[in-house]
């Protein structure tokens, strides 16, 4: 992760384990764009800079380009494609393929984190429901991936891959809380997770499953969940 | 062999569907409109959108696309020499997408309770809806439309408020978009309703009012 001021004048306000921030880190790495990484210690409170840069949601990631803020991880990734058109793009060129990529990235965005959170936050019947939903989500994504190497298909590693890859270290935690194995429920997704984890941009942006599991433990303590 | 042409699977009273019609009409694209009975969805709709089974679905030369905001961007990209819907500048595009997402995720969720709330509860949900719309209204400051001088992407996404919100207000007895609370939005409503593609596609007010009155009664008696 670059830490010095950069010639592309990009700053990323982020939180180390955030899958949403990691999407942006992956995109920046895929594009070889230098940037200043700023760790927001969210557990300690939000900085003035963050609150000013994202007054509506007060959330990371925030990309500052020449000081101007762009918010929402998938919007930031699309922005990087459009603002830096001479770098490898994450969205494909064909409009239909782009629409499909946006649809599936949106699906990941709407479903995975929320359902996963319910898996580790809740018990009993609501947890069982979250488990059933997570299995459904994984199977749906499995069908979409099919036999492709990446969700991007002909395009290669793409928008949906960048959107979903940051959740792969969370699989171990989902498996523990949900008592299932991704490799059994969605073997193609499990294989994709392994492939994508070896990709340089992804490997250097993500943290280990153990670190994620420990972080969930920290969150549970904070929320007073057993 | 996939059939050529453009089809829209929609429902006459749906604001999400109208976005797609506005986009197509701005580009001058001819399309076939299929009005769905949402209580008895066609095989074609279910086949083309098996995941959510919702309208709108755009079928272009036999290939389906779902999710209205995604469909609008698709239309802009395919018919790129027509009316420009998305802003040209990448930063402006990011802002437009940001506000579209905010409107769809936050404002819609804040507006819906206004439809069914009664009595004391109503003033609380009205206030929350107004707070949400006030935040969105900031993107209108100094402009005729969200798109600037011309009707653009964000206007396509939230323009439905101009026709549907007054109906929701009439049906529920609530006052949300007032001169006092949301002056910019109120003025923008008038401009939206004067746009040609809007005028040509809006469902008849009396029909929409009757449908929403009936739906509200149904929800309140459930």
CSV table of C-alpha atoms in Angstrom, one decimal:
chain,number,residue,atom,x,y,z
A,1,UNK,CA,0.0,0.0,0.0
A,2,UNK,CA,1.5,3.4,-1.1
A,3,UNK,CA,1.8,5.8,1.8
A,4,UNK,CA,3.6,8.8,0.3
A,5,UNK,CA,1.8,11.7,-1.5
A,6,UNK,CA,1.3,10.7,-5.1
A,7,UNK,CA,1.5,12.3,-8.6
A,8,UNK,CA,-2.0,11.0,-9.4
A,9,UNK,CA,-3.2,13.1,-6.5
A,10,UNK,CA,-5.3,10.3,-5.0
A,11,UNK,CA,-6.0,9.7,-1.3
A,12,UNK,CA,-8.0,6.8,0.0
A,13,UNK,CA,-9.7,7.1,3.4
A,14,UNK,CA,-10.2,3.5,4.5
A,15,UNK,CA,-10.3,1.0,7.3
A,16,UNK,CA,-8.0,-2.0,7.1
A,17,UNK,CA,-10.5,-4.9,7.1
A,18,UNK,CA,-13.3,-3.2,5.2
A,19,UNK,CA,-14.3,-5.3,2.2
A,20,UNK,CA,-15.7,-2.1,0.6
A,21,UNK,CA,-12.4,-0.3,1.0
A,22,UNK,CA,-10.5,-3.3,-0.3
A,23,UNK,CA,-12.5,-3.1,-3.6
A,24,UNK,CA,-10.9,0.3,-4.2
A,25,UNK,CA,-7.5,-0.9,-3.1
A,26,UNK,CA,-7.8,-3.8,-5.6
A,27,UNK,CA,-8.9,-1.4,-8.4
A,28,UNK,CA,-6.0,1.0,-7.7
A,29,UNK,CA,-3.6,-1.9,-7.7
A,30,UNK,CA,-5.0,-3.3,-11.0
A,31,UNK,CA,-4.5,0.1,-12.5
A,32,UNK,CA,-1.0,0.6,-10.9
A,33,UNK,CA,-2.2,4.0,-9.6
A,34,UNK,CA,-0.1,5.5,-6.8
A,35,UNK,CA,-2.1,6.9,-3.9
A,36,UNK,CA,-1.9,7.9,-0.3
A,37,UNK,CA,-3.6,5.4,2.0
A,38,UNK,CA,-5.1,6.9,5.2
A,39,UNK,CA,-6.2,4.5,7.9
A,40,UNK,CA,-9.3,5.8,9.6
A,41,UNK,CA,-9.5,4.2,13.1
A,42,UNK,CA,-13.3,3.7,13.0
A,43,UNK,CA,-13.4,2.0,16.3
A,44,UNK,CA,-12.0,5.1,17.9
A,45,UNK,CA,-14.3,7.6,16.1
A,46,UNK,CA,-14.5,9.4,12.8
A,47,UNK,CA,-12.0,12.0,11.7
A,48,UNK,CA,-13.1,15.5,10.7
A,49,UNK,CA,-11.7,14.8,7.2
A,50,UNK,CA,-13.9,11.8,6.8
A,51,UNK,CA,-17.0,13.6,8.1
A,52,UNK,CA,-16.4,16.5,5.7
A,53,UNK,CA,-15.6,14.2,2.7
A,54,UNK,CA,-18.7,12.1,3.2
A,55,UNK,CA,-21.2,14.1,5.2
A,56,UNK,CA,-24.2,12.1,3.9
A,57,UNK,CA,-23.1,8.6,5.0
A,58,UNK,CA,-20.0,9.3,7.1
A,59,UNK,CA,-18.5,6.1,5.8
A,60,UNK,CA,-15.3,4.8,4.3
A,61,UNK,CA,-14.1,4.2,1.6
A,62,UNK,CA,-13.7,7.8,0.4
A,63,UNK,CA,-11.5,8.5,-2.6
A,64,UNK,CA,-10.2,12.1,-2.7
A,65,UNK,CA,-9.0,13.0,-6.2
A,66,UNK,CA,-7.4,16.4,-6.2
A,67,UNK,CA,-9.2,16.9,-2.9
A,68,UNK,CA,-12.6,16.2,-4.4
A,69,UNK,CA,-14.4,13.3,-2.7
A,70,UNK,CA,-16.0,10.2,-4.4
A,71,UNK,CA,-18.0,7.9,-2.2
A,72,UNK,CA,-19.5,4.4,-2.3
A,73,UNK,CA,-17.0,1.7,-3.3
A,74,UNK,CA,-18.5,0.5,-6.6
A,75,UNK,CA,-19.1,4.1,-7.7
A,76,UNK,CA,-15.4,4.8,-6.8
A,77,UNK,CA,-14.3,1.8,-8.9
A,78,UNK,CA,-16.3,3.0,-11.9
A,79,UNK,CA,-14.9,6.5,-11.4
A,80,UNK,CA,-11.4,5.1,-11.5
A,81,UNK,CA,-12.2,3.4,-14.8
A,82,UNK,CA,-13.5,6.7,-16.3
A,83,UNK,CA,-11.0,9.1,-14.8
A,84,UNK,CA,-8.0,7.0,-15.8
A,85,UNK,CA,-9.1,5.6,-19.2
A,86,UNK,CA,-5.5,4.7,-20.1
A,87,UNK,CA,-5.3,2.1,-17.3
A,88,UNK,CA,-6.7,-1.5,-17.4
A,89,UNK,CA,-10.5,-1.2,-16.9
A,90,UNK,CA,-12.5,-3.3,-14.6
A,91,UNK,CA,-15.8,-2.9,-16.5
A,92,UNK,CA,-15.8,-4.5,-19.9
A,93,UNK,CA,-16.3,-2.4,-23.1
A,94,UNK,CA,-19.5,-3.9,-24.4
A,95,UNK,CA,-22.6,-2.2,-23.0
A,96,UNK,CA,-24.5,-5.5,-22.5
A,97,UNK,CA,-21.6,-7.0,-20.6
A,98,UNK,CA,-21.3,-3.8,-18.6
A,99,UNK,CA,-24.9,-4.0,-17.6
A,100,UNK,CA,-24.5,-7.6,-16.5
A,101,UNK,CA,-21.4,-6.7,-14.5
A,102,UNK,CA,-23.2,-3.8,-12.8
A,103,UNK,CA,-26.2,-6.1,-12.0
A,104,UNK,CA,-24.0,-8.8,-10.4
A,105,UNK,CA,-21.8,-6.3,-8.5
A,106,UNK,CA,-25.0,-4.7,-7.2
A,107,UNK,CA,-26.3,-8.2,-6.2
A,108,UNK,CA,-23.1,-8.8,-4.2
A,109,UNK,CA,-23.3,-5.3,-2.7
A,110,UNK,CA,-26.9,-5.7,-1.6
A,111,UNK,CA,-26.7,-9.3,-0.2
A,112,UNK,CA,-23.3,-10.6,1.0
A,113,UNK,CA,-22.2,-8.3,3.8
A,114,UNK,CA,-25.7,-7.8,5.3
A,115,UNK,CA,-26.5,-11.5,5.3
A,116,UNK,CA,-23.0,-12.4,6.6
A,117,UNK,CA,-23.4,-9.9,9.5
A,118,UNK,CA,-26.7,-11.5,10.5
A,119,UNK,CA,-24.9,-14.9,10.5
A,120,UNK,CA,-22.5,-13.8,13.2
A,121,UNK,CA,-24.7,-11.4,15.1
A,122,UNK,CA,-27.8,-13.5,15.5
A,123,UNK,CA,-28.8,-16.9,17.1
A,124,UNK,CA,-31.6,-19.4,16.8
A,125,UNK,CA,-34.2,-19.0,14.1
A,126,UNK,CA,-33.0,-15.7,12.7
A,127,UNK,CA,-29.5,-17.1,12.3
A,128,UNK,CA,-30.9,-20.2,10.6
A,129,UNK,CA,-32.6,-17.9,8.2
A,130,UNK,CA,-29.4,-16.0,7.5
A,131,UNK,CA,-27.7,-19.3,6.9
A,132,UNK,CA,-30.3,-20.4,4.4
A,133,UNK,CA,-30.0,-17.0,2.6
A,134,UNK,CA,-26.2,-17.2,2.5
A,135,UNK,CA,-26.4,-20.6,0.9
A,136,UNK,CA,-28.8,-19.3,-1.6
A,137,UNK,CA,-26.5,-16.3,-2.4
A,138,UNK,CA,-23.5,-18.6,-2.9
A,139,UNK,CA,-25.4,-20.9,-5.1
A,140,UNK,CA,-26.7,-18.0,-7.2
A,141,UNK,CA,-23.2,-16.6,-7.6
A,142,UNK,CA,-22.0,-20.1,-8.4
A,143,UNK,CA,-24.5,-20.3,-11.3
A,144,UNK,CA,-23.4,-16.9,-12.6
A,145,UNK,CA,-19.7,-17.8,-12.4
A,146,UNK,CA,-20.3,-21.1,-14.1
A,147,UNK,CA,-17.1,-22.5,-15.7
A,148,UNK,CA,-15.5,-19.0,-16.2
A,149,UNK,CA,-12.1,-18.4,-14.6
A,150,UNK,CA,-13.4,-15.0,-13.4
A,151,UNK,CA,-16.8,-13.4,-13.3
A,152,UNK,CA,-15.5,-11.0,-15.9
A,153,UNK,CA,-15.4,-13.9,-18.4
A,154,UNK,CA,-13.8,-12.8,-21.7
A,155,UNK,CA,-12.7,-9.6,-20.2
A,156,UNK,CA,-10.7,-11.4,-17.5
A,157,UNK,CA,-10.6,-10.2,-13.9
A,158,UNK,CA,-13.3,-7.6,-13.7
A,159,UNK,CA,-15.8,-5.5,-11.8
A,160,UNK,CA,-17.7,-8.3,-10.2
A,161,UNK,CA,-14.5,-10.1,-9.2
A,162,UNK,CA,-13.2,-6.9,-7.5
A,163,UNK,CA,-16.6,-6.5,-5.9
A,164,UNK,CA,-16.8,-10.0,-4.4
A,165,UNK,CA,-13.1,-10.9,-3.8
A,166,UNK,CA,-12.9,-8.9,-0.6
A,167,UNK,CA,-15.5,-11.2,0.9
A,168,UNK,CA,-13.4,-14.4,0.4
A,169,UNK,CA,-11.5,-14.0,3.7
A,170,UNK,CA,-14.9,-13.8,5.4
A,171,UNK,CA,-15.9,-17.2,4.0
A,172,UNK,CA,-14.1,-19.0,6.9
A,173,UNK,CA,-16.1,-17.0,9.5
A,174,UNK,CA,-19.3,-17.5,7.6
A,175,UNK,CA,-18.5,-21.3,7.6
A,176,UNK,CA,-17.8,-21.3,11.3
A,177,UNK,CA,-21.0,-19.4,12.3
A,178,UNK,CA,-23.2,-21.0,9.6
A,179,UNK,CA,-21.8,-24.5,9.9
A,180,UNK,CA,-21.3,-25.2,6.3
A,181,UNK,CA,-18.5,-25.4,3.8
A,182,UNK,CA,-18.3,-23.1,0.8
A,183,UNK,CA,-16.4,-25.9,-1.0
A,184,UNK,CA,-19.4,-28.2,-0.6
A,185,UNK,CA,-22.2,-25.6,-1.2
A,186,UNK,CA,-20.5,-23.8,-4.0
A,187,UNK,CA,-17.3,-25.6,-5.2
A,188,UNK,CA,-16.8,-23.3,-8.2
A,189,UNK,CA,-16.9,-20.2,-5.9
A,190,UNK,CA,-14.5,-21.9,-3.6
A,191,UNK,CA,-12.1,-22.5,-6.5
A,192,UNK,CA,-12.6,-19.0,-7.7
A,193,UNK,CA,-11.8,-17.7,-4.3
A,194,UNK,CA,-8.5,-19.5,-4.3
A,195,UNK,CA,-7.6,-18.3,-7.8
A,196,UNK,CA,-8.5,-14.7,-7.1
A,197,UNK,CA,-6.6,-14.8,-3.8
A,198,UNK,CA,-3.4,-15.5,-5.6
A,199,UNK,CA,-3.8,-12.4,-7.9
A,200,UNK,CA,-1.3,-9.8,-6.8
A,201,UNK,CA,-3.8,-6.9,-6.5
A,202,UNK,CA,-6.1,-9.0,-4.3
A,203,UNK,CA,-3.4,-10.7,-2.3
A,204,UNK,CA,-1.9,-7.4,-1.2
A,205,UNK,CA,-5.2,-5.8,-0.4
A,206,UNK,CA,-6.8,-8.5,1.8
A,207,UNK,CA,-6.2,-9.7,5.3
A,208,UNK,CA,-6.1,-13.4,6.3
A,209,UNK,CA,-9.3,-15.3,7.3
A,210,UNK,CA,-7.9,-15.5,10.8
A,211,UNK,CA,-7.6,-11.8,11.1
A,212,UNK,CA,-11.1,-11.3,9.8
A,213,UNK,CA,-12.4,-13.9,12.3
A,214,UNK,CA,-10.6,-12.1,15.2
A,215,UNK,CA,-12.0,-8.8,14.0
A,216,UNK,CA,-15.6,-10.2,14.1
A,217,UNK,CA,-14.8,-11.3,17.7
A,218,UNK,CA,-13.8,-7.7,18.5
A,219,UNK,CA,-17.1,-6.4,17.0
A,220,UNK,CA,-19.1,-8.9,18.9
A,221,UNK,CA,-17.5,-7.7,22.2
A,222,UNK,CA,-18.2,-4.1,21.2
A,223,UNK,CA,-21.9,-4.9,20.5
A,224,UNK,CA,-22.2,-7.1,23.6
A,225,UNK,CA,-22.9,-10.2,21.6
A,226,UNK,CA,-21.8,-13.5,23.0
B,1,UNK,CA,-32.2,-16.7,-33.6
B,2,UNK,CA,-32.8,-13.9,-31.2
B,3,UNK,CA,-35.6,-11.5,-32.2
B,4,UNK,CA,-34.6,-8.0,-33.0
B,5,UNK,CA,-36.0,-4.9,-31.4
B,6,UNK,CA,-36.6,-3.4,-28.0
B,7,UNK,CA,-39.2,-4.6,-25.5
B,8,UNK,CA,-40.0,-3.2,-22.1
B,9,UNK,CA,-41.7,-5.4,-19.5
B,10,UNK,CA,-43.4,-2.9,-17.2
B,11,UNK,CA,-46.5,-2.0,-15.2
B,12,UNK,CA,-48.4,1.2,-15.9
B,13,UNK,CA,-48.3,2.5,-12.4
B,14,UNK,CA,-44.6,1.8,-11.6
B,15,UNK,CA,-42.2,4.7,-11.3
B,16,UNK,CA,-39.2,2.4,-11.8
B,17,UNK,CA,-40.5,1.4,-15.2
B,18,UNK,CA,-41.1,5.0,-16.3
B,19,UNK,CA,-37.4,5.7,-15.9
B,20,UNK,CA,-36.8,3.2,-18.7
B,21,UNK,CA,-39.4,4.8,-21.0
B,22,UNK,CA,-38.0,8.2,-20.4
B,23,UNK,CA,-34.5,7.0,-21.4
B,24,UNK,CA,-35.8,5.3,-24.5
B,25,UNK,CA,-37.9,8.2,-25.6
B,26,UNK,CA,-35.1,10.7,-25.0
B,27,UNK,CA,-33.0,8.6,-27.5
B,28,UNK,CA,-35.9,8.3,-29.9
B,29,UNK,CA,-35.9,4.5,-29.7
B,30,UNK,CA,-39.0,2.6,-30.8
B,31,UNK,CA,-40.1,-0.1,-28.3
B,32,UNK,CA,-42.8,-2.5,-27.6
B,33,UNK,CA,-44.3,-2.1,-24.1
B,34,UNK,CA,-45.7,-5.1,-22.3
B,35,UNK,CA,-47.9,-4.3,-19.4
B,36,UNK,CA,-47.6,-6.9,-16.7
B,37,UNK,CA,-50.2,-8.0,-14.2
B,38,UNK,CA,-47.9,-8.2,-11.2
B,39,UNK,CA,-50.3,-10.6,-9.5
B,40,UNK,CA,-50.0,-13.0,-12.4
B,41,UNK,CA,-46.6,-12.5,-14.1
B,42,UNK,CA,-46.1,-13.6,-17.7
B,43,UNK,CA,-43.8,-16.6,-18.4
B,44,UNK,CA,-41.7,-14.3,-20.5
B,45,UNK,CA,-41.0,-11.9,-17.6
B,46,UNK,CA,-40.2,-14.8,-15.3
B,47,UNK,CA,-37.9,-16.3,-17.9
B,48,UNK,CA,-36.1,-13.0,-18.5
B,49,UNK,CA,-35.7,-12.0,-14.9
B,50,UNK,CA,-35.7,-15.3,-12.9
B,51,UNK,CA,-33.6,-13.8,-10.0
B,52,UNK,CA,-36.0,-11.0,-8.8
B,53,UNK,CA,-38.9,-11.5,-11.2
B,54,UNK,CA,-39.5,-7.7,-11.1
B,55,UNK,CA,-40.3,-5.0,-13.6
B,56,UNK,CA,-38.8,-3.2,-15.4
B,57,UNK,CA,-36.9,-5.6,-17.7
B,58,UNK,CA,-35.5,-4.4,-21.0
B,59,UNK,CA,-35.2,-6.9,-23.7
B,60,UNK,CA,-32.8,-5.8,-26.5
B,61,UNK,CA,-32.5,-8.1,-29.5
B,62,UNK,CA,-33.6,-10.9,-27.2
B,63,UNK,CA,-31.1,-10.1,-24.4
B,64,UNK,CA,-32.6,-9.1,-21.0
B,65,UNK,CA,-31.4,-6.5,-18.5
B,66,UNK,CA,-33.0,-5.9,-15.1
B,67,UNK,CA,-32.7,-3.0,-12.5
B,68,UNK,CA,-34.0,0.3,-13.8
B,69,UNK,CA,-30.8,2.4,-13.0
B,70,UNK,CA,-28.7,-0.2,-14.8
B,71,UNK,CA,-31.1,-0.2,-17.7
B,72,UNK,CA,-30.9,3.6,-18.0
B,73,UNK,CA,-27.1,3.5,-18.2
B,74,UNK,CA,-27.2,0.7,-20.7
B,75,UNK,CA,-29.6,2.8,-22.9
B,76,UNK,CA,-27.3,5.8,-22.7
B,77,UNK,CA,-24.3,3.6,-23.7
B,78,UNK,CA,-25.9,1.8,-26.6
B,79,UNK,CA,-27.6,4.8,-28.2
B,80,UNK,CA,-24.5,7.0,-27.4
B,81,UNK,CA,-25.1,9.4,-30.3
B,82,UNK,CA,-28.5,10.3,-29.1
B,83,UNK,CA,-29.5,12.6,-26.3
B,84,UNK,CA,-26.8,12.5,-23.6
B,85,UNK,CA,-28.3,11.2,-20.4
B,86,UNK,CA,-25.2,10.7,-18.2
B,87,UNK,CA,-23.0,13.7,-17.6
B,88,UNK,CA,-19.8,13.7,-19.7
B,89,UNK,CA,-17.4,14.4,-16.9
B,90,UNK,CA,-16.3,11.4,-14.7
B,91,UNK,CA,-16.6,13.3,-11.5
B,92,UNK,CA,-20.1,14.5,-12.4
B,93,UNK,CA,-21.0,10.9,-13.3
B,94,UNK,CA,-19.8,9.7,-9.9
B,95,UNK,CA,-21.9,12.4,-8.2
B,96,UNK,CA,-25.0,11.5,-10.3
B,97,UNK,CA,-24.6,7.8,-9.4
B,98,UNK,CA,-24.1,8.6,-5.8
B,99,UNK,CA,-27.3,10.6,-5.5
B,100,UNK,CA,-29.3,8.0,-7.6
B,101,UNK,CA,-28.2,5.4,-5.0
B,102,UNK,CA,-29.0,7.7,-2.1
B,103,UNK,CA,-32.5,8.4,-3.5
B,104,UNK,CA,-33.2,4.8,-4.2
B,105,UNK,CA,-31.9,3.4,-1.0
B,106,UNK,CA,-32.7,6.1,1.6
B,107,UNK,CA,-35.4,8.4,0.2
B,108,UNK,CA,-37.6,5.7,-1.2
B,109,UNK,CA,-37.4,3.9,2.2
B,110,UNK,CA,-38.3,7.3,3.9
B,111,UNK,CA,-41.2,8.0,1.5
B,112,UNK,CA,-42.9,4.7,1.7
B,113,UNK,CA,-44.0,5.0,5.3
B,114,UNK,CA,-45.7,8.3,4.5
B,115,UNK,CA,-48.1,6.4,2.3
B,116,UNK,CA,-49.5,4.3,5.2
B,117,UNK,CA,-48.8,6.4,8.3
B,118,UNK,CA,-51.8,7.9,10.1
B,119,UNK,CA,-52.4,10.2,13.0
B,120,UNK,CA,-49.4,11.2,15.2
B,121,UNK,CA,-47.1,8.7,13.5
B,122,UNK,CA,-47.5,10.6,10.2
B,123,UNK,CA,-45.7,13.8,11.3
B,124,UNK,CA,-42.7,11.8,12.3
B,125,UNK,CA,-42.4,9.9,9.0
B,126,UNK,CA,-43.1,13.1,7.0
B,127,UNK,CA,-40.3,14.8,8.9
B,128,UNK,CA,-37.9,12.0,8.1
B,129,UNK,CA,-38.9,12.0,4.4
B,130,UNK,CA,-38.3,15.7,4.3
B,131,UNK,CA,-34.9,15.4,5.8
B,132,UNK,CA,-33.9,12.8,3.2
B,133,UNK,CA,-35.3,15.0,0.4
B,134,UNK,CA,-33.5,18.1,1.8
B,135,UNK,CA,-30.2,16.3,1.5
B,136,UNK,CA,-31.0,15.3,-2.1
B,137,UNK,CA,-32.2,18.8,-2.8
B,138,UNK,CA,-28.6,20.1,-2.2
B,139,UNK,CA,-27.7,18.6,-5.6
B,140,UNK,CA,-30.2,20.9,-7.2
B,141,UNK,CA,-28.7,24.1,-5.9
B,142,UNK,CA,-28.1,26.7,-8.6
B,143,UNK,CA,-29.5,24.4,-11.3
B,144,UNK,CA,-32.6,24.0,-13.3
B,145,UNK,CA,-32.4,20.2,-13.3
B,146,UNK,CA,-30.2,17.8,-11.4
B,147,UNK,CA,-28.4,17.4,-14.8
B,148,UNK,CA,-27.7,21.2,-14.9
B,149,UNK,CA,-29.5,23.1,-17.7
B,150,UNK,CA,-30.9,19.9,-19.2
B,151,UNK,CA,-32.9,16.9,-18.0
B,152,UNK,CA,-30.3,14.3,-17.2
B,153,UNK,CA,-29.6,10.9,-15.5
B,154,UNK,CA,-30.5,12.0,-11.9
B,155,UNK,CA,-33.7,13.7,-13.2
B,156,UNK,CA,-34.6,10.4,-15.0
B,157,UNK,CA,-34.0,8.5,-11.7
B,158,UNK,CA,-35.9,10.8,-9.3
B,159,UNK,CA,-38.3,12.7,-11.7
B,160,UNK,CA,-41.1,10.3,-10.7
B,161,UNK,CA,-41.4,12.2,-7.4
B,162,UNK,CA,-43.0,15.1,-9.4
B,163,UNK,CA,-46.0,13.0,-10.3
B,164,UNK,CA,-46.2,10.4,-7.6
B,165,UNK,CA,-45.4,12.4,-4.5
B,166,UNK,CA,-48.4,14.8,-4.9
B,167,UNK,CA,-50.6,11.7,-5.3
B,168,UNK,CA,-49.1,10.1,-2.2
B,169,UNK,CA,-49.7,13.4,-0.3
B,170,UNK,CA,-53.3,13.5,-1.5
B,171,UNK,CA,-54.0,9.9,-0.6
B,172,UNK,CA,-52.4,10.0,2.8
B,173,UNK,CA,-53.3,13.6,3.7
B,174,UNK,CA,-49.6,14.4,4.4
B,175,UNK,CA,-47.7,17.4,3.1
B,176,UNK,CA,-44.1,16.6,2.2
B,177,UNK,CA,-42.8,18.7,-0.6
B,178,UNK,CA,-43.8,22.2,0.4
B,179,UNK,CA,-42.6,25.7,-0.7
B,180,UNK,CA,-41.5,26.2,2.9
B,181,UNK,CA,-39.6,22.9,3.4
B,182,UNK,CA,-38.4,22.0,-0.1
B,183,UNK,CA,-38.5,25.1,-2.3
B,184,UNK,CA,-35.9,23.9,-4.9
B,185,UNK,CA,-37.6,20.5,-5.2
B,186,UNK,CA,-41.0,22.1,-5.6
B,187,UNK,CA,-39.8,24.4,-8.4
B,188,UNK,CA,-38.0,21.4,-10.0
B,189,UNK,CA,-41.3,19.4,-10.0
B,190,UNK,CA,-42.9,22.0,-12.3
B,191,UNK,CA,-39.9,21.8,-14.7
B,192,UNK,CA,-40.0,18.0,-14.7
B,193,UNK,CA,-43.7,18.0,-15.6
B,194,UNK,CA,-43.0,20.3,-18.5
B,195,UNK,CA,-40.4,18.0,-20.1
B,196,UNK,CA,-41.8,16.4,-23.3
B,197,UNK,CA,-40.9,12.8,-22.7
B,198,UNK,CA,-42.4,13.1,-19.2
B,199,UNK,CA,-45.6,14.6,-20.4
B,200,UNK,CA,-46.0,11.8,-23.0
B,201,UNK,CA,-45.5,8.9,-20.7
B,202,UNK,CA,-47.0,9.7,-17.3
B,203,UNK,CA,-49.9,7.5,-16.2
B,204,UNK,CA,-53.1,9.4,-16.0
B,205,UNK,CA,-53.4,11.1,-12.6
B,206,UNK,CA,-56.9,10.0,-11.8
B,207,UNK,CA,-56.2,6.4,-12.6
B,208,UNK,CA,-53.0,6.5,-10.5
B,209,UNK,CA,-54.8,8.3,-7.6
B,210,UNK,CA,-57.5,5.7,-7.6
B,211,UNK,CA,-55.0,2.8,-7.6
B,212,UNK,CA,-53.0,4.3,-4.7
B,213,UNK,CA,-56.2,5.1,-2.7
B,214,UNK,CA,-57.3,1.4,-3.1
B,215,UNK,CA,-53.8,0.1,-2.2
B,216,UNK,CA,-53.6,2.3,0.9
B,217,UNK,CA,-57.0,1.1,2.1
B,218,UNK,CA,-55.9,-2.5,1.5
B,219,UNK,CA,-52.7,-2.0,3.5
B,220,UNK,CA,-54.4,-0.2,6.4
B,221,UNK,CA,-57.1,-2.8,6.7
B,222,UNK,CA,-54.6,-5.8,6.6
